[in-house]
Tab-separated table of C-alpha atoms in Angstrom:
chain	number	residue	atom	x	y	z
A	373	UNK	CA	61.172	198.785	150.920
A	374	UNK	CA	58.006	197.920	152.708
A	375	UNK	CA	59.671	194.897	153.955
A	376	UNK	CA	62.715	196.738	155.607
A	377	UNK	CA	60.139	199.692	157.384
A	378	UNK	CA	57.838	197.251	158.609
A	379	UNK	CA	60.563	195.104	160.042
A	380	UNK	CA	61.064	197.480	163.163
A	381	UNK	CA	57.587	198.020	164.180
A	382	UNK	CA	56.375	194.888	165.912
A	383	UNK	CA	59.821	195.178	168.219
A	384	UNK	CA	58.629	198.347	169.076
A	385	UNK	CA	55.271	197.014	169.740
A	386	UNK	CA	56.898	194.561	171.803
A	387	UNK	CA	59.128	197.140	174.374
A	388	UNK	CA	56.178	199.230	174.794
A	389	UNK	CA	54.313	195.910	176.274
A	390	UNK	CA	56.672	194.966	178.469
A	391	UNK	CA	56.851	198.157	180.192
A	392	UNK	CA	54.335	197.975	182.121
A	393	UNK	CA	54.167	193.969	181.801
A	394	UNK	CA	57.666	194.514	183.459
A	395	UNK	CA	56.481	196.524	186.057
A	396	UNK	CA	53.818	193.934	186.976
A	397	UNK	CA	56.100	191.505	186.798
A	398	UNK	CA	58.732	192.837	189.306
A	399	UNK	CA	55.829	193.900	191.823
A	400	UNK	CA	54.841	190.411	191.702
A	401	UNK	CA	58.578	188.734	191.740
A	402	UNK	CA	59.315	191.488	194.580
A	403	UNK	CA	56.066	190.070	196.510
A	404	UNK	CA	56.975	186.349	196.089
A	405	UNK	CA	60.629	186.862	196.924
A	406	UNK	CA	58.873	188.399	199.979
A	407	UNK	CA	56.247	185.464	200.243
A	408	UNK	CA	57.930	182.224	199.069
A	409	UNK	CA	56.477	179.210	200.469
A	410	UNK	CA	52.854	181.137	201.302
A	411	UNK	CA	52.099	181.339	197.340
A	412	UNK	CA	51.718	177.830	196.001
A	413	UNK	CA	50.970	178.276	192.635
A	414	UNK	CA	49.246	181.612	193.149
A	415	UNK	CA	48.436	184.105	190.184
A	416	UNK	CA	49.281	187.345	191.465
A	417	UNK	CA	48.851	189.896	194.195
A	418	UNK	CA	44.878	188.832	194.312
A	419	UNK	CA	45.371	186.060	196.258
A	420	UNK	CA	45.102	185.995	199.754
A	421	UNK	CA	48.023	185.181	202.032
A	422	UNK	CA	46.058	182.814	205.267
A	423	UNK	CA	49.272	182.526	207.271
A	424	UNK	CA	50.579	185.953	208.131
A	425	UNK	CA	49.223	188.999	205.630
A	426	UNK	CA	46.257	189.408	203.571
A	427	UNK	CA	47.232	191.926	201.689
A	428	UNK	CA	50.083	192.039	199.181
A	429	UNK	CA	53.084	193.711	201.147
A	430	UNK	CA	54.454	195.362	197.033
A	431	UNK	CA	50.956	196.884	196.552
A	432	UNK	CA	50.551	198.166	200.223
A	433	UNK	CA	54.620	199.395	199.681
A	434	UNK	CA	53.750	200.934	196.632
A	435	UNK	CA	50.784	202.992	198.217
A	436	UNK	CA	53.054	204.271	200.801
A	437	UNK	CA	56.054	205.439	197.894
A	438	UNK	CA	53.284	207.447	197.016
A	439	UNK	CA	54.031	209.989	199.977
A	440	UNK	CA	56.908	212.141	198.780
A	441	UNK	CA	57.994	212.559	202.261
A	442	UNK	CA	58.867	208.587	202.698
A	443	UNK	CA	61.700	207.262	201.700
A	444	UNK	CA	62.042	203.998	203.111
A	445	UNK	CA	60.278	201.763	204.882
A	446	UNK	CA	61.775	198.572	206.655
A	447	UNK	CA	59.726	195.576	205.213
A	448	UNK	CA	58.004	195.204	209.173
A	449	UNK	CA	56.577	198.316	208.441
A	450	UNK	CA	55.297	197.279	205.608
A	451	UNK	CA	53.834	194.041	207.022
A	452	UNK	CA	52.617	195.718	210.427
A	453	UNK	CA	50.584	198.360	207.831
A	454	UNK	CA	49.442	195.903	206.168
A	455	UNK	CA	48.321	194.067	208.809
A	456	UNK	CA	46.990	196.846	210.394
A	457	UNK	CA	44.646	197.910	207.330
A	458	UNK	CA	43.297	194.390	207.630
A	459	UNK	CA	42.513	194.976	211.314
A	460	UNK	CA	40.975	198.469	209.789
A	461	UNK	CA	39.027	197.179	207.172
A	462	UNK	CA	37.225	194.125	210.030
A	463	UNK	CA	36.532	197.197	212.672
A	464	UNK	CA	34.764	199.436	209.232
A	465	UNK	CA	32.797	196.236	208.319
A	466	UNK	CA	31.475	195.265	211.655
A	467	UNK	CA	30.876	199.054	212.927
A	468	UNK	CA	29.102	199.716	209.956
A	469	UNK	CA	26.972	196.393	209.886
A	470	UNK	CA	25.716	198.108	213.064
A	471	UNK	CA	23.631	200.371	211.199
A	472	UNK	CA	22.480	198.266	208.742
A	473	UNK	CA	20.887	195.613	211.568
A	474	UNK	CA	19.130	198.812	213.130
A	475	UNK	CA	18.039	198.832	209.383
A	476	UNK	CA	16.677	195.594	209.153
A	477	UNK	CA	18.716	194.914	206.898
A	478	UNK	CA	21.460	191.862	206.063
A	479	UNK	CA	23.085	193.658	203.220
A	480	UNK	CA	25.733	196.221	203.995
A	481	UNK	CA	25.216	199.116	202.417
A	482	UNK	CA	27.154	202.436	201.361
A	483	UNK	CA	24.792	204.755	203.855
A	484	UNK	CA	25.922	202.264	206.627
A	485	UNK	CA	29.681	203.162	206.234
A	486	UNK	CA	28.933	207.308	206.091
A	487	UNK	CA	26.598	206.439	209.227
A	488	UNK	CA	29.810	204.526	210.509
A	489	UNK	CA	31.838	207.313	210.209
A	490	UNK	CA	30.404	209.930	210.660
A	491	UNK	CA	29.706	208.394	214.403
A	492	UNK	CA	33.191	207.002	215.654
A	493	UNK	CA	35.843	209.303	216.435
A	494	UNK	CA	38.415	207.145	214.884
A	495	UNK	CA	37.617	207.545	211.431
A	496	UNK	CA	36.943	210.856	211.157
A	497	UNK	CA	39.976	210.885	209.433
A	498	UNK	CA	38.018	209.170	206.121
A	499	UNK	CA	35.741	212.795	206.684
A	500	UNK	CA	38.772	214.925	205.667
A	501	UNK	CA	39.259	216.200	209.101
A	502	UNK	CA	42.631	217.412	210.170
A	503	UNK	CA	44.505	215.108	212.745
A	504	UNK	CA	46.758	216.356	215.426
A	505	UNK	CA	49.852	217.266	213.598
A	506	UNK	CA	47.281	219.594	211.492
A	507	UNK	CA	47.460	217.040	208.512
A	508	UNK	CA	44.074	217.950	206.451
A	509	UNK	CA	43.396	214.375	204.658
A	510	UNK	CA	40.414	216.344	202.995
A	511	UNK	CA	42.764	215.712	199.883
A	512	UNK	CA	41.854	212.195	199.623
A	513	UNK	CA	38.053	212.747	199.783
A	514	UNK	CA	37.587	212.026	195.920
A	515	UNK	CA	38.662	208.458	197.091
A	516	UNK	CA	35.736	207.817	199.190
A	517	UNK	CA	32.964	209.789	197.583
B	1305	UNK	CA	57.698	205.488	187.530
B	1306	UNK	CA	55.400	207.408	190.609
B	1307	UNK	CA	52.091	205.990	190.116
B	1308	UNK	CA	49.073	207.880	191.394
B	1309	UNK	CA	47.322	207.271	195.068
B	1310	UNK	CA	43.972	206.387	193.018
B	1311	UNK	CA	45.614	203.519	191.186
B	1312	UNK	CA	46.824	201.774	193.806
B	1313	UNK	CA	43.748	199.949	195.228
B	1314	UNK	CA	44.267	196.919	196.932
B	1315	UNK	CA	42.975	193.956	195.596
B	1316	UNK	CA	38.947	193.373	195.666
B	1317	UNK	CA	39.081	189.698	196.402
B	1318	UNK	CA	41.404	190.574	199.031
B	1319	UNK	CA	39.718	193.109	200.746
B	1320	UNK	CA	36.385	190.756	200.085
B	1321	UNK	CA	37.222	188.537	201.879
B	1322	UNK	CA	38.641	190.086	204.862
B	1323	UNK	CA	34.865	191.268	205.162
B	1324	UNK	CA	33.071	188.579	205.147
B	1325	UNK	CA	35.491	186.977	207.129
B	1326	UNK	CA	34.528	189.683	209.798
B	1327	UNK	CA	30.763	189.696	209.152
B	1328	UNK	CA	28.679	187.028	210.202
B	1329	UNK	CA	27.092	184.140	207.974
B	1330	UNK	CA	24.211	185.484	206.054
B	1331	UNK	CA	25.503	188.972	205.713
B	1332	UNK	CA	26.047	190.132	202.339
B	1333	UNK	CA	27.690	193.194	201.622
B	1334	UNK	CA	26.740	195.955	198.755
B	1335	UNK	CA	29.128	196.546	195.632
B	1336	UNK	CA	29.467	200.014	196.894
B	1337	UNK	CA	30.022	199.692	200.326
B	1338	UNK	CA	32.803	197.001	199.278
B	1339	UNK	CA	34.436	199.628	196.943
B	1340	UNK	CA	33.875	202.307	199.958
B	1341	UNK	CA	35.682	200.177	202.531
B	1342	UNK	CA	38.334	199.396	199.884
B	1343	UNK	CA	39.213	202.894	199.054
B	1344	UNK	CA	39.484	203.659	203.190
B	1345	UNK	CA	41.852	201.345	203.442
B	1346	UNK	CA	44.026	203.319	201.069
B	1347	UNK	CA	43.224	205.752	202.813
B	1348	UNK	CA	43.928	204.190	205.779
B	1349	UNK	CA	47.475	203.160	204.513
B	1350	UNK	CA	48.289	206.693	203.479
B	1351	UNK	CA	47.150	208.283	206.778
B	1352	UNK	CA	49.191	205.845	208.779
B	1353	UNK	CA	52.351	206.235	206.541
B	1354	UNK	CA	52.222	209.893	207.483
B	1355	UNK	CA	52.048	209.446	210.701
B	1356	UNK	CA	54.470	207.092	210.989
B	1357	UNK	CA	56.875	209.509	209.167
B	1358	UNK	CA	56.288	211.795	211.332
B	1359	UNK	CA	57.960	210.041	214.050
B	1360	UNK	CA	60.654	208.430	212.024
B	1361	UNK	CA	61.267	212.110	211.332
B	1362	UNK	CA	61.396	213.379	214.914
B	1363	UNK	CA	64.064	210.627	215.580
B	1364	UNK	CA	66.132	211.766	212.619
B	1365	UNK	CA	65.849	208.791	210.491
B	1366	UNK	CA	64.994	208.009	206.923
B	1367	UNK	CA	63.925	204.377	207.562
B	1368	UNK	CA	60.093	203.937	208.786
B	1369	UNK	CA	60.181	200.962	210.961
B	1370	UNK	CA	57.752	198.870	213.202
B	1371	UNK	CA	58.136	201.304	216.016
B	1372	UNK	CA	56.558	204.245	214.070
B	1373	UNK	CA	53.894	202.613	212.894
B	1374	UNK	CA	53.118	201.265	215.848
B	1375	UNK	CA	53.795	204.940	217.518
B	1376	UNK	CA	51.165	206.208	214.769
B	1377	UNK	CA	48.432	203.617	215.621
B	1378	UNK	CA	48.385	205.033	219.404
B	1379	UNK	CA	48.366	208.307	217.416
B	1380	UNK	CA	45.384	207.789	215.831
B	1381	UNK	CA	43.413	206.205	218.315
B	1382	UNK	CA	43.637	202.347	217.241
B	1383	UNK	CA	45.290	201.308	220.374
B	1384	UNK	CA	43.155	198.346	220.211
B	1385	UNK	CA	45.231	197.270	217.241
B	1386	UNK	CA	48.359	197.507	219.338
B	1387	UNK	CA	48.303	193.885	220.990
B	1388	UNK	CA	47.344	192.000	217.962
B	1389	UNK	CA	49.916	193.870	215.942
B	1390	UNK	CA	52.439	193.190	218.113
B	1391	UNK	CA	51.777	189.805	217.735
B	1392	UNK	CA	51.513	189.474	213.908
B	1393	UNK	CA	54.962	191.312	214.488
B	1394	UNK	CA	56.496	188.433	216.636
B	1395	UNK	CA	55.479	185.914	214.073
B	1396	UNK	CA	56.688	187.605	211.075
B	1397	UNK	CA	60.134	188.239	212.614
B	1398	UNK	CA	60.259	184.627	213.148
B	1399	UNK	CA	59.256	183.516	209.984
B	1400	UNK	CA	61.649	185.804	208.043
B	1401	UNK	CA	64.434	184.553	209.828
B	1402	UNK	CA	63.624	181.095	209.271
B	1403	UNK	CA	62.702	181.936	205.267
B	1404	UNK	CA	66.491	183.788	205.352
B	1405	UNK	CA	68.296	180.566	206.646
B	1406	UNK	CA	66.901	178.712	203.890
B	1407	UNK	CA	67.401	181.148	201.111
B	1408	UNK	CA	70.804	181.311	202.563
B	1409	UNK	CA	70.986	177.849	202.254
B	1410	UNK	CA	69.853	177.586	198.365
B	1411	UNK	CA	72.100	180.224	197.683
B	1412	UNK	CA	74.798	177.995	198.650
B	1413	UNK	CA	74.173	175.369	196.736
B	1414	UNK	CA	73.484	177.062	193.672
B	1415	UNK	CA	76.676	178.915	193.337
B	1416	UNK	CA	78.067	175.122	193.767
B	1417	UNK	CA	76.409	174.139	190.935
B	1418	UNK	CA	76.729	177.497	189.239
B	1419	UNK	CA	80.620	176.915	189.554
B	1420	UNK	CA	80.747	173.696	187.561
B	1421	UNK	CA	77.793	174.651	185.260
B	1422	UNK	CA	79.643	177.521	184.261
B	1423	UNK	CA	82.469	176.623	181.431
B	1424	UNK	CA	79.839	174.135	179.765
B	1425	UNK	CA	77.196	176.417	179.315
B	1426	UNK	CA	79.720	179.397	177.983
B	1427	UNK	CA	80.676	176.984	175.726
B	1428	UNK	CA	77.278	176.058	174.102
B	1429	UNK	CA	76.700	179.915	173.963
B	1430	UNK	CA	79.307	180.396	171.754
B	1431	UNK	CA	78.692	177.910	169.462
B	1432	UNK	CA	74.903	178.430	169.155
B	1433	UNK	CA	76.250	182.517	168.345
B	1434	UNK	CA	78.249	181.284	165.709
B	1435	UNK	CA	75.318	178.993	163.515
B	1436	UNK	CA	72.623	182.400	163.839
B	1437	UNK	CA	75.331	184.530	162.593
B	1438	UNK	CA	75.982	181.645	159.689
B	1439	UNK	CA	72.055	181.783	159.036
B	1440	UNK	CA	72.001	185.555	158.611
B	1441	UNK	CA	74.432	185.814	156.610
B	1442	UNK	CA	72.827	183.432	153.932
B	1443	UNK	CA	69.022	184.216	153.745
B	1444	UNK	CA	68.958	187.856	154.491
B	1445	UNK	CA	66.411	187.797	151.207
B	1446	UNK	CA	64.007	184.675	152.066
B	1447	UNK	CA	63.242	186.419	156.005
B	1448	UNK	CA	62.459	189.726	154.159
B	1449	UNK	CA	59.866	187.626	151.865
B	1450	UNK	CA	58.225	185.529	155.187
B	1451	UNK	CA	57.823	189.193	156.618
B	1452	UNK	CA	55.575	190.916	153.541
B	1453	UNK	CA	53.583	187.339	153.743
B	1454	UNK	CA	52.904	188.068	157.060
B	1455	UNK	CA	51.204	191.595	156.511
C-alpha cells in the first residue's frame, strides 16, 4: 500500500534533521546556560558578548575537544582561552597593519599577515615551527594557507 | 560526534569585529586577511590547549584549568597577555558566582511551583492520552487517504 510505505519516510526525514539541528541546538543552549543575562535576544554563537568574552566559550570548547589528549577543561580555561585568542587576534591585526602603512596602504591585506609573521618571534608558531616541547604545529598549515 | 579542527572556525562577525575594534578608523581590512587571522586564531586555540595540557599533565591532572593556560601563555611568549588575563579572570570569577546565586535561587522556586504543578498537569496528560488513542482507533482509514493527497 503506497499509503502505509510512504507513511514512515517523512519521520525519518525528520530524525535525520534534528541531528545535527540538535547538535546546534545544545552548543547554543550549553553557551547561553553559560551566558544568561549577556544574550538578550541573541541568535546564536555570532553574536558578540561586550561584557566579558567575545567569542562563544561552546565553539572555543569544542575546538579544544578536538585534541585527543584533553579531556577536560574547567570552564575558566575556557574563558581565559578565549579571552586570550581575542587578545591574539588585536596583537595579529595591529602588527600586521604595520606593514600595510609602510605600504601605503589602509586596507589590510593577506601579504601583511605572512610579513607579520614571518617577522615576530611569537607567531612563528602559525609557520609550522616546532615549539619547545618539540610540538611540530606544521600539521595545521592547510589552515592558514 | 568528534568534529574536525577545520570546521570549527570561530564566528566571522566575531572575529570582525574584534579587528576593527583594534585597528584604527579608516582601516579596512581584506576578505583574506580576515579569513587568515580567523583561521590563526584556531590555531591559536589549539596551540595553547596543548600547551596547557602539557602542564596539567606534569601535575597529574585531567582537568585543564586557569593556571595552565596561563602557565602556557608565559610558554609561548605572550607574557604581555598575562596582566590583562588575569584580570578578565577576576571578573569572570565574580560574575559566575553572582550568575550561580541566582540560578540557585530560580531553582528554588521552581521546584516550589513544580511541587504543586505536578498532580494537575499528570492529570491532563492522561486524559489528553486517552481522546488520541479514541481518535486512532476510529479513522485509521480517513489519515491513510489525507496522506496519498498529500503526495
Amino acid at each position: 500500500m503506497a499509503a502505509t510505505v510512504e507513511a514512515p519516510v517523512p519521520a525519518e526525514q525528520d530524525s535525520a534533521r534534528c541531528g545535527p539541528e540538535e547538535e546546534n541546538r545544545g552548543a547554543e543552549v550549553e553557551e547561553k546556560s553559560q551566558q544568561q543575562q549577556q544574550q538578550t535576544g541573541s541568535t546564536g554563537p555570532a553574536v558578540p558578548h561586550s561584557r566579558l568574552s567575545k567569542l562563544p566559550l561552546a565553539r572555543i570548547k569544542a575546538l579544544m575537544k578536538t585534541d585527543p589528549d584533553v579531556s577536560l577543561a574547567s570552564q575558566e580555561s575556557v574563558f581565559i582561552i578565549a579571552k586570550a585568542t581575542e587578545l591574539f587576534v588585536e596583537m595579529i591585526a595591529k602588527d600586521a597593519l604595520v606593514y600595510a602603512q609602510q605600504g601605503k596602504r589602509k586596507t589590510l591585506q593577506r601579504k601583511d599577515l605572512d610579513n607579520a609573521i614571518e617577522a615576530i618571534d611569537e607567531f612563528a608558531f602559525l609557520e609550522g615551527k616546532p615549539c619547545s616541547d618539540n610540538t611540530d604545529f606544521s600539521f595545521y598549515l592547510p589552515f592558514i594557507t | 560526534m568528534a568534529e574536525r579542527p577545520e570546521d570549527l572556525n570561530l564566528p566571522n562577525a566575531v572575529i570582525t569585529r574584534i579587528i576593527k575594534e583594534a585597528l584604527p578608523d579608516g582601516v579596512n581590512v581584506s576578505k583574506e586577511a580576515r579569513r587568515a587571522i580567523s583561521q590563526a586564531a584556531s590555531v591559536f586555540v589549539l596551540y595553547a590547549t596543548s600547551c596547557a595540557n602539557n602542564f596539567a599533565m606534569k601535575a597529574k591532572r585531567k582537568t585543564l584549568n586557569a593556571g595552565d593556560v596561563l602557565a602556557a601563555m608565559e610558554e609561548m611568549e605572550f607574557e604581555r597577555f598575562l596582566e590583562p588575563l588575569r584580570d578578565a579572570l577576576e571578573v569572570y570569577k565574580k560574575d559566575q558566582r553572582g550568575r550561580k546565586e541566582v540560578s540557585e535561587q530560580k531553582r528554588r522556586d521552581k521546584e516550589r511551583k513544580a511541587d504543586s504543578e505536578n498532580d494537575k498537569s499528570r492529570e491532563e496528560e492522561e486524559e489528553e492520552e486517552e481522546e488520541e488513542q479514541q481518535r486512532m482507533e476510529e479513522e485509521p482509514e480517513e489519515e491513510a487517504e489525507e496522506e496519498e493527497d498529500d503526495n
